């Protein structure tokens, strides 16, 4: 549950407060939160490695993501903890893990959008020739993103003139969309280990 002040207090109607979602109690509103553990992401998932898109598709129901990262650097990219032994070459840099996980999510959406991009560009070109087709072209672009449980209004926040866009611009579009649709919180696990202190400082400096 997430607790917050109930608006009924300011409106002086606490006796009449019957929330559609959650519950109200003594001037506090409690909103239900669903936390889903989605494990098993490995590098190359967007290409089908590991659980592949089955893992990534589990994310579409989320409003935000909490990325749990091994702050000690003892775990490799497969999530295997190699302990405190040094020189094994199997441990990972927490910053690298944060990076490749975000790249996987980015490339998952980018690959899906890129596969339909030529059609979107053709419709955008036709829309310039006919005002009546402008809405259709915009809807085609929005449809690329609404499949990730994003509203048309949210997709509109990243809508720009697309006729002159190259692949780099498309990456920027996906990156902007991701920041709005899937905000990510990094949770540093094993922060009490001796190796974690240096890693935590580096992660905080970068993020």
mmCIF file with all atom_site columns, C-alpha atoms in Angstrom:
data_model
loop_
_atom_site.group_PDB
_atom_site.id
_atom_site.type_symbol
_atom_site.label_atom_id
_atom_site.label_alt_id
_atom_site.label_comp_id
_atom_site.label_asym_id
_atom_site.label_entity_id
_atom_site.label_seq_id
_atom_site.pdbx_PDB_ins_code
_atom_site.Cartn_x
_atom_site.Cartn_y
_atom_site.Cartn_z
_atom_site.occupancy
_atom_site.B_iso_or_equiv
_atom_site.pdbx_formal_charge
_atom_site.auth_seq_id
_atom_site.auth_comp_id
_atom_site.auth_asym_id
_atom_site.auth_atom_id
_atom_site.pdbx_PDB_model_num
ATOM 1   C CA . UNK A 1 1   ? 0.000   0.000   0.000   1.00 0.00 ? 1   UNK A CA 1
ATOM 2   C CA . UNK A 1 2   ? 1.054   3.575   -0.716  1.00 0.00 ? 2   UNK A CA 1
ATOM 3   C CA . UNK A 1 3   ? -0.202  6.126   1.795   1.00 0.00 ? 3   UNK A CA 1
ATOM 4   C CA . UNK A 1 4   ? -0.955  9.779   1.045   1.00 0.00 ? 4   UNK A CA 1
ATOM 5   C CA . UNK A 1 5   ? -3.147  12.528  2.503   1.00 0.00 ? 5   UNK A CA 1
ATOM 6   C CA . UNK A 1 6   ? -6.761  12.044  1.512   1.00 0.00 ? 6   UNK A CA 1
ATOM 7   C CA . UNK A 1 7   ? -8.254  14.926  -0.531  1.00 0.00 ? 7   UNK A CA 1
ATOM 8   C CA . UNK A 1 8   ? -11.444 14.557  1.485   1.00 0.00 ? 8   UNK A CA 1
ATOM 9   C CA . UNK A 1 9   ? -9.740  16.340  4.407   1.00 0.00 ? 9   UNK A CA 1
ATOM 10  C CA . UNK A 1 10  ? -9.207  19.550  2.445   1.00 0.00 ? 10  UNK A CA 1
ATOM 11  C CA . UNK A 1 11  ? -12.706 19.239  0.971   1.00 0.00 ? 11  UNK A CA 1
ATOM 12  C CA . UNK A 1 12  ? -14.176 18.595  4.434   1.00 0.00 ? 12  UNK A CA 1
ATOM 13  C CA . UNK A 1 13  ? -16.109 15.553  3.289   1.00 0.00 ? 13  UNK A CA 1
ATOM 14  C CA . UNK A 1 14  ? -14.345 12.703  5.076   1.00 0.00 ? 14  UNK A CA 1
ATOM 15  C CA . UNK A 1 15  ? -17.623 11.039  6.039   1.00 0.00 ? 15  UNK A CA 1
ATOM 16  C CA . UNK A 1 16  ? -18.574 10.776  2.380   1.00 0.00 ? 16  UNK A CA 1
ATOM 17  C CA . UNK A 1 17  ? -15.202 9.513   1.110   1.00 0.00 ? 17  UNK A CA 1
ATOM 18  C CA . UNK A 1 18  ? -15.554 6.160   -0.644  1.00 0.00 ? 18  UNK A CA 1
ATOM 19  C CA . UNK A 1 19  ? -12.463 5.660   -2.851  1.00 0.00 ? 19  UNK A CA 1
ATOM 20  C CA . UNK A 1 20  ? -12.890 3.684   -6.040  1.00 0.00 ? 20  UNK A CA 1
ATOM 21  C CA . UNK A 1 21  ? -9.344  2.375   -5.574  1.00 0.00 ? 21  UNK A CA 1
ATOM 22  C CA . UNK A 1 22  ? -7.792  1.666   -2.205  1.00 0.00 ? 22  UNK A CA 1
ATOM 23  C CA . UNK A 1 23  ? -9.306  2.879   1.035   1.00 0.00 ? 23  UNK A CA 1
ATOM 24  C CA . UNK A 1 24  ? -9.512  5.945   3.233   1.00 0.00 ? 24  UNK A CA 1
ATOM 25  C CA . UNK A 1 25  ? -8.855  5.883   6.968   1.00 0.00 ? 25  UNK A CA 1
ATOM 26  C CA . UNK A 1 26  ? -8.547  8.819   9.386   1.00 0.00 ? 26  UNK A CA 1
ATOM 27  C CA . UNK A 1 27  ? -7.648  11.348  6.715   1.00 0.00 ? 27  UNK A CA 1
ATOM 28  C CA . UNK A 1 28  ? -5.191  9.068   4.922   1.00 0.00 ? 28  UNK A CA 1
ATOM 29  C CA . UNK A 1 29  ? -5.723  7.448   1.530   1.00 0.00 ? 29  UNK A CA 1
ATOM 30  C CA . UNK A 1 30  ? -4.129  4.044   0.926   1.00 0.00 ? 30  UNK A CA 1
ATOM 31  C CA . UNK A 1 31  ? -3.505  3.059   -2.686  1.00 0.00 ? 31  UNK A CA 1
ATOM 32  C CA . UNK A 1 32  ? -2.828  -0.579  -3.606  1.00 0.00 ? 32  UNK A CA 1
ATOM 33  C CA . UNK A 1 33  ? 0.531   -1.291  -5.255  1.00 0.00 ? 33  UNK A CA 1
ATOM 34  C CA . UNK A 1 34  ? 1.252   -4.445  -7.232  1.00 0.00 ? 34  UNK A CA 1
ATOM 35  C CA . UNK A 1 35  ? 4.929   -5.431  -7.141  1.00 0.00 ? 35  UNK A CA 1
ATOM 36  C CA . UNK A 1 36  ? 5.938   -8.077  -9.679  1.00 0.00 ? 36  UNK A CA 1
ATOM 37  C CA . UNK A 1 37  ? 9.306   -9.811  -9.624  1.00 0.00 ? 37  UNK A CA 1
ATOM 38  C CA . UNK A 1 38  ? 10.503  -10.256 -13.201 1.00 0.00 ? 38  UNK A CA 1
ATOM 39  C CA . UNK A 1 39  ? 13.742  -12.216 -13.165 1.00 0.00 ? 39  UNK A CA 1
ATOM 40  C CA . UNK A 1 40  ? 15.828  -13.824 -15.863 1.00 0.00 ? 40  UNK A CA 1
ATOM 41  C CA . UNK A 1 41  ? 16.957  -10.993 -18.118 1.00 0.00 ? 41  UNK A CA 1
ATOM 42  C CA . UNK A 1 42  ? 20.256  -11.786 -19.847 1.00 0.00 ? 42  UNK A CA 1
ATOM 43  C CA . UNK A 1 43  ? 22.284  -9.884  -22.455 1.00 0.00 ? 43  UNK A CA 1
ATOM 44  C CA . UNK A 1 44  ? 20.808  -10.480 -25.892 1.00 0.00 ? 44  UNK A CA 1
ATOM 45  C CA . UNK A 1 45  ? 17.243  -11.055 -24.664 1.00 0.00 ? 45  UNK A CA 1
ATOM 46  C CA . UNK A 1 46  ? 15.834  -8.775  -27.360 1.00 0.00 ? 46  UNK A CA 1
ATOM 47  C CA . UNK A 1 47  ? 17.439  -11.140 -29.893 1.00 0.00 ? 47  UNK A CA 1
ATOM 48  C CA . UNK A 1 48  ? 15.741  -14.137 -28.287 1.00 0.00 ? 48  UNK A CA 1
ATOM 49  C CA . UNK A 1 49  ? 18.449  -15.238 -25.828 1.00 0.00 ? 49  UNK A CA 1
ATOM 50  C CA . UNK A 1 50  ? 17.256  -16.675 -22.503 1.00 0.00 ? 50  UNK A CA 1
ATOM 51  C CA . UNK A 1 51  ? 13.557  -16.013 -22.073 1.00 0.00 ? 51  UNK A CA 1
ATOM 52  C CA . UNK A 1 52  ? 13.884  -13.428 -24.805 1.00 0.00 ? 52  UNK A CA 1
ATOM 53  C CA . UNK A 1 53  ? 10.852  -11.314 -25.563 1.00 0.00 ? 53  UNK A CA 1
ATOM 54  C CA . UNK A 1 54  ? 8.801   -13.389 -23.126 1.00 0.00 ? 54  UNK A CA 1
ATOM 55  C CA . UNK A 1 55  ? 10.741  -11.655 -20.344 1.00 0.00 ? 55  UNK A CA 1
ATOM 56  C CA . UNK A 1 56  ? 10.509  -8.226  -21.915 1.00 0.00 ? 56  UNK A CA 1
ATOM 57  C CA . UNK A 1 57  ? 6.801   -8.587  -22.585 1.00 0.00 ? 57  UNK A CA 1
ATOM 58  C CA . UNK A 1 58  ? 6.318   -9.111  -18.831 1.00 0.00 ? 58  UNK A CA 1
ATOM 59  C CA . UNK A 1 59  ? 7.295   -5.467  -18.374 1.00 0.00 ? 59  UNK A CA 1
ATOM 60  C CA . UNK A 1 60  ? 4.393   -3.918  -20.287 1.00 0.00 ? 60  UNK A CA 1
ATOM 61  C CA . UNK A 1 61  ? 2.070   -4.003  -17.270 1.00 0.00 ? 61  UNK A CA 1
ATOM 62  C CA . UNK A 1 62  ? 4.488   -1.973  -15.154 1.00 0.00 ? 62  UNK A CA 1
ATOM 63  C CA . UNK A 1 63  ? 4.137   1.754   -14.524 1.00 0.00 ? 63  UNK A CA 1
ATOM 64  C CA . UNK A 1 64  ? 7.771   1.951   -13.433 1.00 0.00 ? 64  UNK A CA 1
ATOM 65  C CA . UNK A 1 65  ? 10.717  -0.397  -13.021 1.00 0.00 ? 65  UNK A CA 1
ATOM 66  C CA . UNK A 1 66  ? 12.972  -1.094  -10.044 1.00 0.00 ? 66  UNK A CA 1
ATOM 67  C CA . UNK A 1 67  ? 16.299  -2.494  -11.221 1.00 0.00 ? 67  UNK A CA 1
ATOM 68  C CA . UNK A 1 68  ? 17.992  -4.424  -8.398  1.00 0.00 ? 68  UNK A CA 1
ATOM 69  C CA . UNK A 1 69  ? 21.759  -4.268  -8.941  1.00 0.00 ? 69  UNK A CA 1
ATOM 70  C CA . UNK A 1 70  ? 24.515  -6.120  -7.078  1.00 0.00 ? 70  UNK A CA 1
ATOM 71  C CA . UNK A 1 71  ? 26.497  -3.207  -5.615  1.00 0.00 ? 71  UNK A CA 1
ATOM 72  C CA . UNK A 1 72  ? 29.353  -5.507  -4.606  1.00 0.00 ? 72  UNK A CA 1
ATOM 73  C CA . UNK A 1 73  ? 30.175  -6.349  -8.231  1.00 0.00 ? 73  UNK A CA 1
ATOM 74  C CA . UNK A 1 74  ? 30.405  -10.044 -7.345  1.00 0.00 ? 74  UNK A CA 1
ATOM 75  C CA . UNK A 1 75  ? 27.671  -11.188 -9.727  1.00 0.00 ? 75  UNK A CA 1
ATOM 76  C CA . UNK A 1 76  ? 28.180  -11.754 -13.433 1.00 0.00 ? 76  UNK A CA 1
ATOM 77  C CA . UNK A 1 77  ? 25.776  -10.807 -16.220 1.00 0.00 ? 77  UNK A CA 1
ATOM 78  C CA . UNK A 1 78  ? 23.896  -14.089 -15.689 1.00 0.00 ? 78  UNK A CA 1
ATOM 79  C CA . UNK A 1 79  ? 23.213  -13.204 -12.037 1.00 0.00 ? 79  UNK A CA 1
ATOM 80  C CA . UNK A 1 80  ? 25.646  -15.780 -10.605 1.00 0.00 ? 80  UNK A CA 1
ATOM 81  C CA . UNK A 1 81  ? 27.398  -14.577 -7.417  1.00 0.00 ? 81  UNK A CA 1
ATOM 82  C CA . UNK A 1 82  ? 31.083  -15.535 -7.519  1.00 0.00 ? 82  UNK A CA 1
ATOM 83  C CA . UNK A 1 83  ? 31.766  -14.464 -3.952  1.00 0.00 ? 83  UNK A CA 1
ATOM 84  C CA . UNK A 1 84  ? 34.572  -12.237 -2.749  1.00 0.00 ? 84  UNK A CA 1
ATOM 85  C CA . UNK A 1 85  ? 37.331  -13.989 -4.709  1.00 0.00 ? 85  UNK A CA 1
ATOM 86  C CA . UNK A 1 86  ? 39.350  -11.618 -6.846  1.00 0.00 ? 86  UNK A CA 1
ATOM 87  C CA . UNK A 1 87  ? 40.827  -12.211 -10.237 1.00 0.00 ? 87  UNK A CA 1
ATOM 88  C CA . UNK A 1 88  ? 38.159  -14.642 -11.401 1.00 0.00 ? 88  UNK A CA 1
ATOM 89  C CA . UNK A 1 89  ? 37.176  -12.311 -14.216 1.00 0.00 ? 89  UNK A CA 1
ATOM 90  C CA . UNK A 1 90  ? 33.562  -13.325 -13.788 1.00 0.00 ? 90  UNK A CA 1
ATOM 91  C CA . UNK A 1 91  ? 32.296  -10.464 -11.633 1.00 0.00 ? 91  UNK A CA 1
ATOM 92  C CA . UNK A 1 92  ? 30.707  -7.409  -13.198 1.00 0.00 ? 92  UNK A CA 1
ATOM 93  C CA . UNK A 1 93  ? 30.741  -3.656  -12.858 1.00 0.00 ? 93  UNK A CA 1
ATOM 94  C CA . UNK A 1 94  ? 27.372  -2.438  -11.469 1.00 0.00 ? 94  UNK A CA 1
ATOM 95  C CA . UNK A 1 95  ? 27.473  0.478   -13.916 1.00 0.00 ? 95  UNK A CA 1
ATOM 96  C CA . UNK A 1 96  ? 27.874  -1.940  -16.816 1.00 0.00 ? 96  UNK A CA 1
ATOM 97  C CA . UNK A 1 97  ? 24.896  -3.952  -15.583 1.00 0.00 ? 97  UNK A CA 1
ATOM 98  C CA . UNK A 1 98  ? 22.744  -0.831  -15.371 1.00 0.00 ? 98  UNK A CA 1
ATOM 99  C CA . UNK A 1 99  ? 23.852  0.032   -18.891 1.00 0.00 ? 99  UNK A CA 1
ATOM 100 C CA . UNK A 1 100 ? 23.192  -3.286  -20.586 1.00 0.00 ? 100 UNK A CA 1
ATOM 101 C CA . UNK A 1 101 ? 19.802  -3.768  -18.927 1.00 0.00 ? 101 UNK A CA 1
ATOM 102 C CA . UNK A 1 102 ? 18.690  -0.370  -20.207 1.00 0.00 ? 102 UNK A CA 1
ATOM 103 C CA . UNK A 1 103 ? 20.081  -1.206  -23.642 1.00 0.00 ? 103 UNK A CA 1
ATOM 104 C CA . UNK A 1 104 ? 18.079  -4.449  -23.704 1.00 0.00 ? 104 UNK A CA 1
ATOM 105 C CA . UNK A 1 105 ? 14.830  -2.623  -22.965 1.00 0.00 ? 105 UNK A CA 1
ATOM 106 C CA . UNK A 1 106 ? 15.709  0.091   -25.470 1.00 0.00 ? 106 UNK A CA 1
ATOM 107 C CA . UNK A 1 107 ? 16.565  -2.391  -28.229 1.00 0.00 ? 107 UNK A CA 1
ATOM 108 C CA . UNK A 1 108 ? 13.418  -4.415  -27.523 1.00 0.00 ? 108 UNK A CA 1
ATOM 109 C CA . UNK A 1 109 ? 11.245  -1.418  -28.334 1.00 0.00 ? 109 UNK A CA 1
ATOM 110 C CA . UNK A 1 110 ? 13.561  -0.061  -31.029 1.00 0.00 ? 110 UNK A CA 1
ATOM 111 C CA . UNK A 1 111 ? 13.523  -3.362  -32.951 1.00 0.00 ? 111 UNK A CA 1
ATOM 112 C CA . UNK A 1 112 ? 9.732   -3.451  -32.901 1.00 0.00 ? 112 UNK A CA 1
ATOM 113 C CA . UNK A 1 113 ? 9.438   0.191   -33.976 1.00 0.00 ? 113 UNK A CA 1
ATOM 114 C CA . UNK A 1 114 ? 12.150  -0.094  -36.639 1.00 0.00 ? 114 UNK A CA 1
ATOM 115 C CA . UNK A 1 115 ? 10.352  -3.017  -38.293 1.00 0.00 ? 115 UNK A CA 1
ATOM 116 C CA . UNK A 1 116 ? 7.336   -0.767  -38.933 1.00 0.00 ? 116 UNK A CA 1
ATOM 117 C CA . UNK A 1 117 ? 9.164   2.508   -39.488 1.00 0.00 ? 117 UNK A CA 1
ATOM 118 C CA . UNK A 1 118 ? 9.115   2.525   -43.284 1.00 0.00 ? 118 UNK A CA 1
ATOM 119 C CA . UNK A 1 119 ? 5.328   2.279   -43.238 1.00 0.00 ? 119 UNK A CA 1
ATOM 120 C CA . UNK A 1 120 ? 5.115   5.193   -40.808 1.00 0.00 ? 120 UNK A CA 1
ATOM 121 C CA . UNK A 1 121 ? 7.374   7.323   -43.017 1.00 0.00 ? 121 UNK A CA 1
ATOM 122 C CA . UNK A 1 122 ? 5.309   6.561   -46.108 1.00 0.00 ? 122 UNK A CA 1
ATOM 123 C CA . UNK A 1 123 ? 2.119   7.600   -44.341 1.00 0.00 ? 123 UNK A CA 1
ATOM 124 C CA . UNK A 1 124 ? 3.800   10.757  -43.056 1.00 0.00 ? 124 UNK A CA 1
ATOM 125 C CA . UNK A 1 125 ? 4.818   11.641  -46.612 1.00 0.00 ? 125 UNK A CA 1
ATOM 126 C CA . UNK A 1 126 ? 1.261   11.158  -47.839 1.00 0.00 ? 126 UNK A CA 1
ATOM 127 C CA . UNK A 1 127 ? 0.001   13.261  -44.935 1.00 0.00 ? 127 UNK A CA 1
ATOM 128 C CA . UNK A 1 128 ? 2.018   16.208  -46.223 1.00 0.00 ? 128 UNK A CA 1
ATOM 129 C CA . UNK A 1 129 ? 0.171   15.926  -49.514 1.00 0.00 ? 129 UNK A CA 1
ATOM 130 C CA . UNK A 1 130 ? -3.272  15.570  -47.981 1.00 0.00 ? 130 UNK A CA 1
ATOM 131 C CA . UNK A 1 131 ? -4.564  17.212  -44.802 1.00 0.00 ? 131 UNK A CA 1
ATOM 132 C CA . UNK A 1 132 ? -7.169  14.474  -44.475 1.00 0.00 ? 132 UNK A CA 1
ATOM 133 C CA . UNK A 1 133 ? -4.389  11.893  -44.005 1.00 0.00 ? 133 UNK A CA 1
ATOM 134 C CA . UNK A 1 134 ? -2.550  13.736  -41.232 1.00 0.00 ? 134 UNK A CA 1
ATOM 135 C CA . UNK A 1 135 ? -4.611  12.154  -38.464 1.00 0.00 ? 135 UNK A CA 1
ATOM 136 C CA . UNK A 1 136 ? -4.119  8.710   -39.979 1.00 0.00 ? 136 UNK A CA 1
ATOM 137 C CA . UNK A 1 137 ? -0.347  9.199   -40.110 1.00 0.00 ? 137 UNK A CA 1
ATOM 138 C CA . UNK A 1 138 ? -0.241  10.361  -36.504 1.00 0.00 ? 138 UNK A CA 1
ATOM 139 C CA . UNK A 1 139 ? -2.345  7.411   -35.372 1.00 0.00 ? 139 UNK A CA 1
ATOM 140 C CA . UNK A 1 140 ? 0.039   5.039   -37.158 1.00 0.00 ? 140 UNK A CA 1
ATOM 141 C CA . UNK A 1 141 ? 2.956   6.492   -35.215 1.00 0.00 ? 141 UNK A CA 1
ATOM 142 C CA . UNK A 1 142 ? 1.056   6.342   -31.937 1.00 0.00 ? 142 UNK A CA 1
ATOM 143 C CA . UNK A 1 143 ? 0.177   2.696   -32.579 1.00 0.00 ? 143 UNK A CA 1
ATOM 144 C CA . UNK A 1 144 ? 3.881   1.822   -32.427 1.00 0.00 ? 144 UNK A CA 1
ATOM 145 C CA . UNK A 1 145 ? 3.916   2.751   -28.748 1.00 0.00 ? 145 UNK A CA 1
ATOM 146 C CA . UNK A 1 146 ? 0.418   2.067   -27.441 1.00 0.00 ? 146 UNK A CA 1
ATOM 147 C CA . UNK A 1 147 ? 1.242   -1.653  -27.507 1.00 0.00 ? 147 UNK A CA 1
ATOM 148 C CA . UNK A 1 148 ? 3.386   -1.000  -24.430 1.00 0.00 ? 148 UNK A CA 1
ATOM 149 C CA . UNK A 1 149 ? 0.260   0.014   -22.487 1.00 0.00 ? 149 UNK A CA 1
ATOM 150 C CA . UNK A 1 150 ? 0.957   3.687   -23.146 1.00 0.00 ? 150 UNK A CA 1
ATOM 151 C CA . UNK A 1 151 ? -1.884  6.068   -23.894 1.00 0.00 ? 151 UNK A CA 1
ATOM 152 C CA . UNK A 1 152 ? -2.128  8.001   -27.156 1.00 0.00 ? 152 UNK A CA 1
ATOM 153 C CA . UNK A 1 153 ? -1.611  11.171  -25.136 1.00 0.00 ? 153 UNK A CA 1
ATOM 154 C CA . UNK A 1 154 ? 1.655   9.832   -23.728 1.00 0.00 ? 154 UNK A CA 1
ATOM 155 C CA . UNK A 1 155 ? 2.869   8.771   -27.171 1.00 0.00 ? 155 UNK A CA 1
ATOM 156 C CA . UNK A 1 156 ? 2.091   12.260  -28.424 1.00 0.00 ? 156 UNK A CA 1
ATOM 157 C CA . UNK A 1 157 ? 4.746   13.657  -26.084 1.00 0.00 ? 157 UNK A CA 1
ATOM 158 C CA . UNK A 1 158 ? 7.459   12.174  -28.276 1.00 0.00 ? 158 UNK A CA 1
ATOM 159 C CA . UNK A 1 159 ? 5.841   12.977  -31.634 1.00 0.00 ? 159 UNK A CA 1
ATOM 160 C CA . UNK A 1 160 ? 7.917   15.107  -34.032 1.00 0.00 ? 160 UNK A CA 1
ATOM 161 C CA . UNK A 1 161 ? 8.320   15.671  -37.755 1.00 0.00 ? 161 UNK A CA 1
ATOM 162 C CA . UNK A 1 162 ? 9.630   12.299  -38.937 1.00 0.00 ? 162 UNK A CA 1
ATOM 163 C CA . UNK A 1 163 ? 10.252  12.611  -42.651 1.00 0.00 ? 163 UNK A CA 1
ATOM 164 C CA . UNK A 1 164 ? 13.856  13.714  -42.228 1.00 0.00 ? 164 UNK A CA 1
ATOM 165 C CA . UNK A 1 165 ? 14.695  11.314  -39.453 1.00 0.00 ? 165 UNK A CA 1
ATOM 166 C CA . UNK A 1 166 ? 17.496  8.782   -39.718 1.00 0.00 ? 166 UNK A CA 1
ATOM 167 C CA . UNK A 1 167 ? 18.223  5.763   -37.515 1.00 0.00 ? 167 UNK A CA 1
ATOM 168 C CA . UNK A 1 168 ? 19.919  7.922   -34.882 1.00 0.00 ? 168 UNK A CA 1
ATOM 169 C CA . UNK A 1 169 ? 16.773  10.047  -34.586 1.00 0.00 ? 169 UNK A CA 1
ATOM 170 C CA . UNK A 1 170 ? 14.682  6.924   -34.188 1.00 0.00 ? 170 UNK A CA 1
ATOM 171 C CA . UNK A 1 171 ? 16.925  5.830   -31.303 1.00 0.00 ? 171 UNK A CA 1
ATOM 172 C CA . UNK A 1 172 ? 16.344  9.236   -29.714 1.00 0.00 ? 172 UNK A CA 1
ATOM 173 C CA . UNK A 1 173 ? 12.596  8.850   -30.138 1.00 0.00 ? 173 UNK A CA 1
ATOM 174 C CA . UNK A 1 174 ? 12.657  5.468   -28.385 1.00 0.00 ? 174 UNK A CA 1
ATOM 175 C CA . UNK A 1 175 ? 14.923  6.829   -25.624 1.00 0.00 ? 175 UNK A CA 1
ATOM 176 C CA . UNK A 1 176 ? 12.541  9.747   -24.982 1.00 0.00 ? 176 UNK A CA 1
ATOM 177 C CA . UNK A 1 177 ? 9.571   7.390   -24.953 1.00 0.00 ? 177 UNK A CA 1
ATOM 178 C CA . UNK A 1 178 ? 11.302  5.064   -22.474 1.00 0.00 ? 178 UNK A CA 1
ATOM 179 C CA . UNK A 1 179 ? 12.029  7.889   -20.050 1.00 0.00 ? 179 UNK A CA 1
ATOM 180 C CA . UNK A 1 180 ? 8.323   8.721   -19.946 1.00 0.00 ? 180 UNK A CA 1
ATOM 181 C CA . UNK A 1 181 ? 6.817   5.231   -20.158 1.00 0.00 ? 181 UNK A CA 1
ATOM 182 C CA . UNK A 1 182 ? 9.269   3.174   -18.063 1.00 0.00 ? 182 UNK A CA 1
ATOM 183 C CA . UNK A 1 183 ? 11.017  5.348   -15.448 1.00 0.00 ? 183 UNK A CA 1
ATOM 184 C CA . UNK A 1 184 ? 13.685  3.212   -13.776 1.00 0.00 ? 184 UNK A CA 1
ATOM 185 C CA . UNK A 1 185 ? 14.760  3.294   -10.135 1.00 0.00 ? 185 UNK A CA 1
ATOM 186 C CA . UNK A 1 186 ? 18.088  1.608   -9.378  1.00 0.00 ? 186 UNK A CA 1
ATOM 187 C CA . UNK A 1 187 ? 18.145  -0.322  -6.077  1.00 0.00 ? 187 UNK A CA 1
ATOM 188 C CA . UNK A 1 188 ? 21.669  -1.258  -4.990  1.00 0.00 ? 188 UNK A CA 1
ATOM 189 C CA . UNK A 1 189 ? 21.681  -4.660  -3.305  1.00 0.00 ? 189 UNK A CA 1
ATOM 190 C CA . UNK A 1 190 ? 24.527  -5.999  -1.075  1.00 0.00 ? 190 UNK A CA 1
ATOM 191 C CA . UNK A 1 191 ? 25.423  -2.424  -0.217  1.00 0.00 ? 191 UNK A CA 1
ATOM 192 C CA . UNK A 1 192 ? 26.898  -3.562  3.109   1.00 0.00 ? 192 UNK A CA 1
ATOM 193 C CA . UNK A 1 193 ? 29.775  -5.504  1.498   1.00 0.00 ? 193 UNK A CA 1
ATOM 194 C CA . UNK A 1 194 ? 33.310  -4.165  1.496   1.00 0.00 ? 194 UNK A CA 1
ATOM 195 C CA . UNK A 1 195 ? 33.425  -3.962  -2.296  1.00 0.00 ? 195 UNK A CA 1
ATOM 196 C CA . UNK A 1 196 ? 30.218  -1.938  -2.524  1.00 0.00 ? 196 UNK A CA 1
ATOM 197 C CA . UNK A 1 197 ? 31.476  1.394   -1.169  1.00 0.00 ? 197 UNK A CA 1
ATOM 198 C CA . UNK A 1 198 ? 33.478  2.314   -4.256  1.00 0.00 ? 198 UNK A CA 1
ATOM 199 C CA . UNK A 1 199 ? 30.813  1.061   -6.656  1.00 0.00 ? 199 UNK A CA 1
ATOM 200 C CA . UNK A 1 200 ? 28.019  2.979   -4.903  1.00 0.00 ? 200 UNK A CA 1
ATOM 201 C CA . UNK A 1 201 ? 29.962  6.243   -5.151  1.00 0.00 ? 201 UNK A CA 1
ATOM 202 C CA . UNK A 1 202 ? 30.545  5.682   -8.874  1.00 0.00 ? 202 UNK A CA 1
ATOM 203 C CA . UNK A 1 203 ? 26.895  4.839   -9.563  1.00 0.00 ? 203 UNK A CA 1
ATOM 204 C CA . UNK A 1 204 ? 25.701  7.917   -7.668  1.00 0.00 ? 204 UNK A CA 1
ATOM 205 C CA . UNK A 1 205 ? 28.150  10.122  -9.570  1.00 0.00 ? 205 UNK A CA 1
ATOM 206 C CA . UNK A 1 206 ? 26.939  8.846   -12.963 1.00 0.00 ? 206 UNK A CA 1
ATOM 207 C CA . UNK A 1 207 ? 23.198  8.668   -12.280 1.00 0.00 ? 207 UNK A CA 1
#
